[in-house]
Tab-separated table of C-alpha atoms and ligand atoms in Angstrom:
chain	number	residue	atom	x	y	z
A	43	UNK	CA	-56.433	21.474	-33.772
A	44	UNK	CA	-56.899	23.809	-30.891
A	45	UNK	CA	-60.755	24.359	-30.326
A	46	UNK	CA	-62.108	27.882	-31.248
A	47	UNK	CA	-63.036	30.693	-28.367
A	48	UNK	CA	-64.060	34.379	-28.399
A	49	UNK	CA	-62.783	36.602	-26.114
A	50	UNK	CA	-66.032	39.283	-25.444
A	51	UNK	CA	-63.675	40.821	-22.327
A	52	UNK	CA	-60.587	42.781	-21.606
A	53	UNK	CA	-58.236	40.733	-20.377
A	54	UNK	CA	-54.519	41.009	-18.947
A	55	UNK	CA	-51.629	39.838	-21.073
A	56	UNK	CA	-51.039	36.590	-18.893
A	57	UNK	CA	-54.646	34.998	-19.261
A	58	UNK	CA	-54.485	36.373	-23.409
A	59	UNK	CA	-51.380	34.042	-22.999
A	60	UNK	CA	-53.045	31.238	-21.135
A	61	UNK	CA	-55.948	30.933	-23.389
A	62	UNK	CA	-53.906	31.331	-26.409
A	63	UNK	CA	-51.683	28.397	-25.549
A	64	UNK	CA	-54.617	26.117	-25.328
A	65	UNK	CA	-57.278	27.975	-27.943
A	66	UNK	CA	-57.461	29.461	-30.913
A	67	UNK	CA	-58.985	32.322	-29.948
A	68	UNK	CA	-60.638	35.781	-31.201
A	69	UNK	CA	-61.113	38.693	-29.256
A	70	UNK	CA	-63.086	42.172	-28.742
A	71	UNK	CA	-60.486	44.935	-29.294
A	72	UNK	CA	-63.285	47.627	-29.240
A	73	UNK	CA	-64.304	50.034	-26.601
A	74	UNK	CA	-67.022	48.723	-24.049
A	75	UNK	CA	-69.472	46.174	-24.295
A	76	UNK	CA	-69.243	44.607	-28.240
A	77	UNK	CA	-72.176	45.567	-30.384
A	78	UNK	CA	-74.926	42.518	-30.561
A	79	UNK	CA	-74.616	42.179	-34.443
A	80	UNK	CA	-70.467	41.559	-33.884
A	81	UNK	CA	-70.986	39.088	-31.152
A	82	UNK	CA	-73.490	37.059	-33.135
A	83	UNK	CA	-70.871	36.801	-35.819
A	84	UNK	CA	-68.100	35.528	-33.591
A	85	UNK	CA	-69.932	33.138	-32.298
A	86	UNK	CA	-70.813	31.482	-35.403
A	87	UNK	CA	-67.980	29.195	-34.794
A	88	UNK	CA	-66.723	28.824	-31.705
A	89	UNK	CA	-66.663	26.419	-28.798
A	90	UNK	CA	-66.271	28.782	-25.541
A	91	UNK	CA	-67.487	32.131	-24.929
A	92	UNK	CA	-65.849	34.534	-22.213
A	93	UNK	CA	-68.219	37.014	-21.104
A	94	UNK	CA	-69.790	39.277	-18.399
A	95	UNK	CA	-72.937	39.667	-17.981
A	96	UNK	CA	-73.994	39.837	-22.091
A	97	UNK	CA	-77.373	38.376	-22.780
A	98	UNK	CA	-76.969	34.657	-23.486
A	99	UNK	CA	-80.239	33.895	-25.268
A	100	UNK	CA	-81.920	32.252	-27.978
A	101	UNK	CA	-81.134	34.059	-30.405
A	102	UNK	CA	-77.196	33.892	-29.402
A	103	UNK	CA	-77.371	30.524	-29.126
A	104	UNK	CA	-78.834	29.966	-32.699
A	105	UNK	CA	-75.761	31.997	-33.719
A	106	UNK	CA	-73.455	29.415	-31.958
A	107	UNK	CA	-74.286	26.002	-33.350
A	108	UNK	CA	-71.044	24.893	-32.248
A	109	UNK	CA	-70.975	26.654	-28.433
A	110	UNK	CA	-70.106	24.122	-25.788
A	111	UNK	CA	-69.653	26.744	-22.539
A	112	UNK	CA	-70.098	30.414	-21.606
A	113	UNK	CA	-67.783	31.464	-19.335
A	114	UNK	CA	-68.641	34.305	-17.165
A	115	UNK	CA	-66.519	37.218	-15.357
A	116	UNK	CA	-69.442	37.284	-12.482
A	117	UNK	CA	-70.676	34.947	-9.177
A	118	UNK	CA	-74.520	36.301	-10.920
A	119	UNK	CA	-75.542	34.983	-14.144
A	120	UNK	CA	-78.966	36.143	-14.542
A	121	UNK	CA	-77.354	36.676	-18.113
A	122	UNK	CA	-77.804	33.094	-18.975
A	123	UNK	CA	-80.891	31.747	-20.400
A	124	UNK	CA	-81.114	28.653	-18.259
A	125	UNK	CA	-83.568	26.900	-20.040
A	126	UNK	CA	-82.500	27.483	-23.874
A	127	UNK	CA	-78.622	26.587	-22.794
A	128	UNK	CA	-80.220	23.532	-21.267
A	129	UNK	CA	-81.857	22.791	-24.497
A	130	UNK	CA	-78.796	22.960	-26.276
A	131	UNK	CA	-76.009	21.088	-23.928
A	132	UNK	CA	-74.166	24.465	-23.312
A	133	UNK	CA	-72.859	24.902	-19.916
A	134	UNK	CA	-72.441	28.069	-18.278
A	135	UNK	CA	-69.830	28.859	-15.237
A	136	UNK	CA	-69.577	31.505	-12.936
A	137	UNK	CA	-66.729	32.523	-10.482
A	138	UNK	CA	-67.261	31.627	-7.103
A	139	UNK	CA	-65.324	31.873	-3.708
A	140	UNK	CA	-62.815	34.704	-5.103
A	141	UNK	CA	-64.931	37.460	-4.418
A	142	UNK	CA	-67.008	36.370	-1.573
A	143	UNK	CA	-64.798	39.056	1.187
A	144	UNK	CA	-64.658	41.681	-1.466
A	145	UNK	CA	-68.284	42.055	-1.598
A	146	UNK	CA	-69.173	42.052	1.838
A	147	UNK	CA	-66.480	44.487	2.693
A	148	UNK	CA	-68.074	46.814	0.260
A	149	UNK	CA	-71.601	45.473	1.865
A	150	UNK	CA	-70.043	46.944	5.507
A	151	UNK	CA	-69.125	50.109	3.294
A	152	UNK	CA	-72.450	51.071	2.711
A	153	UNK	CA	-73.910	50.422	5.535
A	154	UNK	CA	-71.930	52.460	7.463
A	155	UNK	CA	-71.855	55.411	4.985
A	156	UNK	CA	-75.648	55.213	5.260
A	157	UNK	CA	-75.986	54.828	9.044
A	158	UNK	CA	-73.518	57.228	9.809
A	159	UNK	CA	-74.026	59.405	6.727
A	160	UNK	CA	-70.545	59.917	5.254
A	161	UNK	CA	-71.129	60.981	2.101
A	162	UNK	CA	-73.322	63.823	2.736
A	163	UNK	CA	-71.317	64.725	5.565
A	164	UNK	CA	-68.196	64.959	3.920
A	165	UNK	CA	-69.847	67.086	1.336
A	166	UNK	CA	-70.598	69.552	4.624
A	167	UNK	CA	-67.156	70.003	5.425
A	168	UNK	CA	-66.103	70.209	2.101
A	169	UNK	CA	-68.347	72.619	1.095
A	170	UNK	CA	-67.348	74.981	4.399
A	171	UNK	CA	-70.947	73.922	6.100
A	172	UNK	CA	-69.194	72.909	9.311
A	173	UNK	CA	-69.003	76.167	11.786
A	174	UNK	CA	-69.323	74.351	15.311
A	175	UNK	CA	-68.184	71.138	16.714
A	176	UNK	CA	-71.093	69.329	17.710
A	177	UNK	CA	-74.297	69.569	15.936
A	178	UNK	CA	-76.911	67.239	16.751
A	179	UNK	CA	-78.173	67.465	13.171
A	180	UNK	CA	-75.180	65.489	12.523
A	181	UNK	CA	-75.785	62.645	13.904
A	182	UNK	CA	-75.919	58.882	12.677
A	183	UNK	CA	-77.108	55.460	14.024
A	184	UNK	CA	-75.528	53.128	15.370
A	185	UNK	CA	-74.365	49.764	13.553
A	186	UNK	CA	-73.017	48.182	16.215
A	187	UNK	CA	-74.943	45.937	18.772
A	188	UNK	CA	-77.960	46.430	16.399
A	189	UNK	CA	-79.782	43.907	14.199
A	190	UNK	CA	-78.804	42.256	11.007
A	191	UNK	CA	-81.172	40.567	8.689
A	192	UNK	CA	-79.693	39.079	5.736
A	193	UNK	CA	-81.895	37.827	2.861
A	194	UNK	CA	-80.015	35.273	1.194
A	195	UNK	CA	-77.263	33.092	2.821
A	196	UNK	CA	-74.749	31.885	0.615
A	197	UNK	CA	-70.982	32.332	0.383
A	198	UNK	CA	-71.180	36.167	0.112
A	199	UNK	CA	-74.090	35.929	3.298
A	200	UNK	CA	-72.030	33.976	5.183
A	201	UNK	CA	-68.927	36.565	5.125
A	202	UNK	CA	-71.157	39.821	5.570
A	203	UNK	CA	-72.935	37.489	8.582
A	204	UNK	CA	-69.395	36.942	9.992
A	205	UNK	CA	-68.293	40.581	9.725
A	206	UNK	CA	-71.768	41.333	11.501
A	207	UNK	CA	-71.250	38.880	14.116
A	208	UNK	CA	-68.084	39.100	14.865
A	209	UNK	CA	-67.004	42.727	13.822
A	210	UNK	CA	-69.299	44.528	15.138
A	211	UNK	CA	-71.402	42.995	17.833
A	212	UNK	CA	-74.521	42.488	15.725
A	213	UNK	CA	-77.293	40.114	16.032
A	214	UNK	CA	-77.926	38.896	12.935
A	215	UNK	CA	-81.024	36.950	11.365
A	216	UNK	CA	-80.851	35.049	7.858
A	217	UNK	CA	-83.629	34.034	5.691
A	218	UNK	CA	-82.586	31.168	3.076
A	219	UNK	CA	-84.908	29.165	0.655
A	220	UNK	CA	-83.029	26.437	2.679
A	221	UNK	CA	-82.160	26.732	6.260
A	222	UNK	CA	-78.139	26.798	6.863
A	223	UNK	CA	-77.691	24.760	10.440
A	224	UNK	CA	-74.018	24.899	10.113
A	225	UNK	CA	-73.619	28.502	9.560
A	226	UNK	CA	-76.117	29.072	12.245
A	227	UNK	CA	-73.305	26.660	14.443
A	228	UNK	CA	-70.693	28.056	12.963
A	229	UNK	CA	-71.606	32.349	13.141
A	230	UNK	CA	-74.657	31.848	15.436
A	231	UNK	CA	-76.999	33.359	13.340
A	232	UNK	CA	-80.227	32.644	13.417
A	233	UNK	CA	-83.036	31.665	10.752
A	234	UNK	CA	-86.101	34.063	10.507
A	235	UNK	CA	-88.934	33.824	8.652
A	236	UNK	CA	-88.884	36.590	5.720
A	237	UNK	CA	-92.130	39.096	7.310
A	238	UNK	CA	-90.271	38.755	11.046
A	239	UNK	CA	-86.816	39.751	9.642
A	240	UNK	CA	-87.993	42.463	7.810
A	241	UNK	CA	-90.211	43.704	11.206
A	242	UNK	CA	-87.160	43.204	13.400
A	243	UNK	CA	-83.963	43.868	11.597
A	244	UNK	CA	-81.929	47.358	11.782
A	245	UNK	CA	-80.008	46.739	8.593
A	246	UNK	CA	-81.749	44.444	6.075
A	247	UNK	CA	-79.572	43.287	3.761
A	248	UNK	CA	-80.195	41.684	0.171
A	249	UNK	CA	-77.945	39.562	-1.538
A	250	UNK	CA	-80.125	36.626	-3.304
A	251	UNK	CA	-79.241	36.083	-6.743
A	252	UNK	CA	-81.997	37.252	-9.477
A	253	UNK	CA	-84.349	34.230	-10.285
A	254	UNK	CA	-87.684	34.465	-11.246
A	255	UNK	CA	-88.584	34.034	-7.712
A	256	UNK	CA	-86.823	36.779	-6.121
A	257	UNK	CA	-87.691	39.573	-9.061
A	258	UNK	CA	-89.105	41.914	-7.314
A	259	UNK	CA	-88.872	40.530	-4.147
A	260	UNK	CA	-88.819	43.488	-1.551
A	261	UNK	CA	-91.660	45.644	-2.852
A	262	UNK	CA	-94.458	48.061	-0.795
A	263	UNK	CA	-95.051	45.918	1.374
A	264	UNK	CA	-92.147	44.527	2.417
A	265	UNK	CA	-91.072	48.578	3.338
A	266	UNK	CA	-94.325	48.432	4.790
A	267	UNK	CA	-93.427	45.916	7.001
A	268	UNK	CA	-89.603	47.097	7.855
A	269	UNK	CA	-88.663	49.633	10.580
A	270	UNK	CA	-89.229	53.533	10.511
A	271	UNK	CA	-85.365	53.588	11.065
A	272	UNK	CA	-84.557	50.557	9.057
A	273	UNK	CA	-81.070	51.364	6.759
A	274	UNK	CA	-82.086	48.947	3.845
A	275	UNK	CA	-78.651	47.448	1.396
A	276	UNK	CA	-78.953	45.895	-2.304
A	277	UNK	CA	-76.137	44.353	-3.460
A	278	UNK	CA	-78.019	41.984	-5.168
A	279	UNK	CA	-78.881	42.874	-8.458
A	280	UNK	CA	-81.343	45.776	-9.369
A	281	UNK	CA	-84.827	43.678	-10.308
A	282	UNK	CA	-84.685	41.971	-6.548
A	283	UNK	CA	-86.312	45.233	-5.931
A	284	UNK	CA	-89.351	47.383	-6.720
A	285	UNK	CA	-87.420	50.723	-7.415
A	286	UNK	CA	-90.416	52.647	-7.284
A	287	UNK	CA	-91.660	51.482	-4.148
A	288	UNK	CA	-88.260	51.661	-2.740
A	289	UNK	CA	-88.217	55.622	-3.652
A	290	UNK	CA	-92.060	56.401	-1.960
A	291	UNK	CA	-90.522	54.264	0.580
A	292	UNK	CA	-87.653	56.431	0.802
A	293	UNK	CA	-89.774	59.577	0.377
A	294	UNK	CA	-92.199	58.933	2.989
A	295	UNK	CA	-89.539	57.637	5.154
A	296	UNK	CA	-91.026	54.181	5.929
A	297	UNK	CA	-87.204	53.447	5.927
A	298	UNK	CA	-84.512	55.945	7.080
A	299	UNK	CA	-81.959	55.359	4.526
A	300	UNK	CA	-80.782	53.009	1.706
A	301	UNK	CA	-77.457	52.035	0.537
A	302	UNK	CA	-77.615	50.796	-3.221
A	303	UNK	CA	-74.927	49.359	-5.408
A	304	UNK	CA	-77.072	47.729	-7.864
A	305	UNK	CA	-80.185	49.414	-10.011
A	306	UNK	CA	-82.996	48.071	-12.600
A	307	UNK	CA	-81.542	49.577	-14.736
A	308	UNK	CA	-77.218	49.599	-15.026
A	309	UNK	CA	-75.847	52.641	-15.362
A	310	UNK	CA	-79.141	54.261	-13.464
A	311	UNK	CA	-80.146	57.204	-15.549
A	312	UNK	CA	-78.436	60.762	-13.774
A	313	UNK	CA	-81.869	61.726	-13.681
A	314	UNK	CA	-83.084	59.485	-11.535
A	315	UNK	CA	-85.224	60.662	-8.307
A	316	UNK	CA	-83.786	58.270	-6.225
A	317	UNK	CA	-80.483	59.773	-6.704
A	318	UNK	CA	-81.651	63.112	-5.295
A	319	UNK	CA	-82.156	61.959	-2.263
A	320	UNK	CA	-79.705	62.837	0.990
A	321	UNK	CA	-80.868	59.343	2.669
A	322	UNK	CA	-79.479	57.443	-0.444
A	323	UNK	CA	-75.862	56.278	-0.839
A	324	UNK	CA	-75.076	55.050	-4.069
A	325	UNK	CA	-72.703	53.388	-5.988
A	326	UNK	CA	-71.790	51.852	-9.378
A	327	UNK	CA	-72.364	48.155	-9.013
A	328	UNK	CA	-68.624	47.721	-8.061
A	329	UNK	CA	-69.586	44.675	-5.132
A	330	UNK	CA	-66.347	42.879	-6.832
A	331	UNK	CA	-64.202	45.385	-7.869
A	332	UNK	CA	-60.984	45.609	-6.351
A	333	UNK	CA	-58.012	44.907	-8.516
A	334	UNK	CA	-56.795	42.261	-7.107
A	335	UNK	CA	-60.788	40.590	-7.103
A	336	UNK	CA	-61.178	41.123	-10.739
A	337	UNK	CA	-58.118	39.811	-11.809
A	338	UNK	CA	-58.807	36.668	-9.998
A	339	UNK	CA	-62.400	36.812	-11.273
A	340	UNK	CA	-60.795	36.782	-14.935
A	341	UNK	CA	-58.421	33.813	-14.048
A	342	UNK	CA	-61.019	32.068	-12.769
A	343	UNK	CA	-63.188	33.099	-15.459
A	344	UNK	CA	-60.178	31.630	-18.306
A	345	UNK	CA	-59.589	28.977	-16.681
A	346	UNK	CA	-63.329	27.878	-16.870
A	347	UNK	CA	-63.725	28.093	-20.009
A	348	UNK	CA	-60.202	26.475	-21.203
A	349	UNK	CA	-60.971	23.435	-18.983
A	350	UNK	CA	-64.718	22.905	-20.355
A	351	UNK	CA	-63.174	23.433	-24.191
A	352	UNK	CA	-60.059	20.893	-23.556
A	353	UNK	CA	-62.404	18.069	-22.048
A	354	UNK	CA	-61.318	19.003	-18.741
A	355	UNK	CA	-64.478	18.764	-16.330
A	356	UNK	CA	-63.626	20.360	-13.186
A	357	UNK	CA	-65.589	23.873	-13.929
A	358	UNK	CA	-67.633	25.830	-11.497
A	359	UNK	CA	-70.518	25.343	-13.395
A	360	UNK	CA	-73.581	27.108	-12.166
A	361	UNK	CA	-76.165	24.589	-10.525
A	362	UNK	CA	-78.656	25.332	-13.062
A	363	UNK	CA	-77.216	23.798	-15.799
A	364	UNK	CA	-75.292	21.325	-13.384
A	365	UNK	CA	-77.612	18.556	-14.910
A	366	UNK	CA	-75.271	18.281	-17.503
A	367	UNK	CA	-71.932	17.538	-15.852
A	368	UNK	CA	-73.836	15.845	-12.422
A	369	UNK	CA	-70.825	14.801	-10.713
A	370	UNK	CA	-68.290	17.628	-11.020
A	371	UNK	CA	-69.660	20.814	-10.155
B	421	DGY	C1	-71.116	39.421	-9.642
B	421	DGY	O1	-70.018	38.859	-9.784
B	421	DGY	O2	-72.182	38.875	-9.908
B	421	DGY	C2	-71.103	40.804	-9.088
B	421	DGY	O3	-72.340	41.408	-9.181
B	421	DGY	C3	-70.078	41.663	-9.779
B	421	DGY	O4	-69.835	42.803	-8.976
């Protein structure tokens, strides 16, 4: 008997194929995310979930007496409950590697639209604002030659780090709960601690994962602390940051610009203040999402979750939950 899945995301015919010829599977035919009650009765008998980014708590879990892995569409997976999946034996993978270029690309996108202000100035010429050729109230900062400081340095670090380095002259500082000699070897960056790279970096970029140590890790006074004319990128996930304090920061312009693809909360309310702002380039959490990306995201993803429920180790489980599998991660 083939084991039992549910299906919680679109996928393309191919992988619907895959994961049929090795599951019996179930799947969300509805429009967006599938309602909580739903979910909580198609789990009631399954043995893989594939998700992104739905709440995997207790209460899911007491749903699923069966579950043996979530499978998620996503590198994050501040979705999980670590602690009640570790309870219960369920693993949880992620999707690694595929997405690490896409991300920081995107990462370079916004810094340069902030820095050199494309959005709002192609809303000038658009909107017939541009009379004369050079107008000094036009001008941007410079990326290049200027400083770096990346909070977190994993795979995704490491490629905006080389793009820095190599791309576009930049010196670039890392701060990492671990220090990362190769990478230093490697991209010759160099480890700061967190108070000096926020005082000395042009570009401060965030991209550690959401733990309960990094919530709200950049609030007042870590503005406080950066540059008057610091450009300031989260690509992290939206509760790395004190949104409020990022605003007055914004406001009272502590920093001189912010380039956000991630919020508190997802999709940021249109009203938002922050959104008003000229010195604020936004976008909707799309760090991933290129076709090609996503579609190798969702392999990934299937192929996860078919290995874990055919007694096939060789996930990318996420280190959390690693415990269970010690050897094969
Ligand atoms: C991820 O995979 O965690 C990204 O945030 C998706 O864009």
């Amino acid at each position: 008997m083939k084991p039992k899945v549910f299906i919680a995301v679109s996928v393309p015919p191919e992988i619907e194929k895959y994961i049929a010829k090795h599951c019996d599977y179930r799947k969300w035919e509805g429009e967006g995310t599938i309602p909580q009650d739903e979910l909580l009765k198609e789990v009631s008998n399954v043995e893989g979930l594939l998700i992104q980014g739905i709440k995997i708590d207790k209460k899911l879990l007491d749903h699923a007496p069966n579950l043996k892995i979530v499978s998620n569409v996503s590198v994050g997976y501040n979705n999980f409950d670590i602690e009640a999946m570790r309870d219960r034996g369920v693993i949880g993978t992620h999707t690694p590697y595929v997405l690490d270029d896409t991300v920081a690309d995107l990462v370079f996108g916004l810094i340069l639209s902030t820095a050199r202000r494309i959005p709002e100035l192609d809303q000038y010429v658009k909107q017939g604002k541009w009379k004369k050729s050079d107008e000094t109230n036009l001008y941007g900062t410079d990326i290049h030659h200027s400083t770096l400081g990346l909070i977190g340095m994993g795979r995704i670090g490491e490629a905006i780090a080389k793009r820095g380095k190599f791309g576009f002259d930049m010196d670039v500082l890392y701060y990492n709960r671990t220090p990362k000699p190769k990478a230093e070897k490697e991209l010759g960056v160099s480890y700061t601690h967190f108070k000096e790279l926020l005082q000395k970096s042009d570009v401060i970029v965030l991209m550690t994962p959401l733990t309960s140590e990094t919530a709200n890790l950049i609030g007042a006074n870590e503005f406080k602390l950066m540059k008057k004319t610091a450009f300031f990128i989260n690509t992290s996930r939206g509760q790395t940051v004190d949104e409020g304090a990022l605003l007055e920061a914004l406001q009272t312009k502590e920093i001189l610009g912010a380039g956000l693809d991630v919020y508190q909360q997802e999709p940021i309310n249109p009203d938002h203040p922050i959104l008003r702002l000229p010195n604020v380039v936004t976008v909707p959490h799309i760090g991933s999402a290129t076709a090609k990306t996503r579609q190798d995201m969702v392999k990934v993803a299937a192929e996860n979750l078919v290995k874990a429920v055919t007694g096939d180790k060789r996930q990318n489980i996420v280190k959390d939950l690693a415990y269970i599998n010690p050897d094969k991660v």
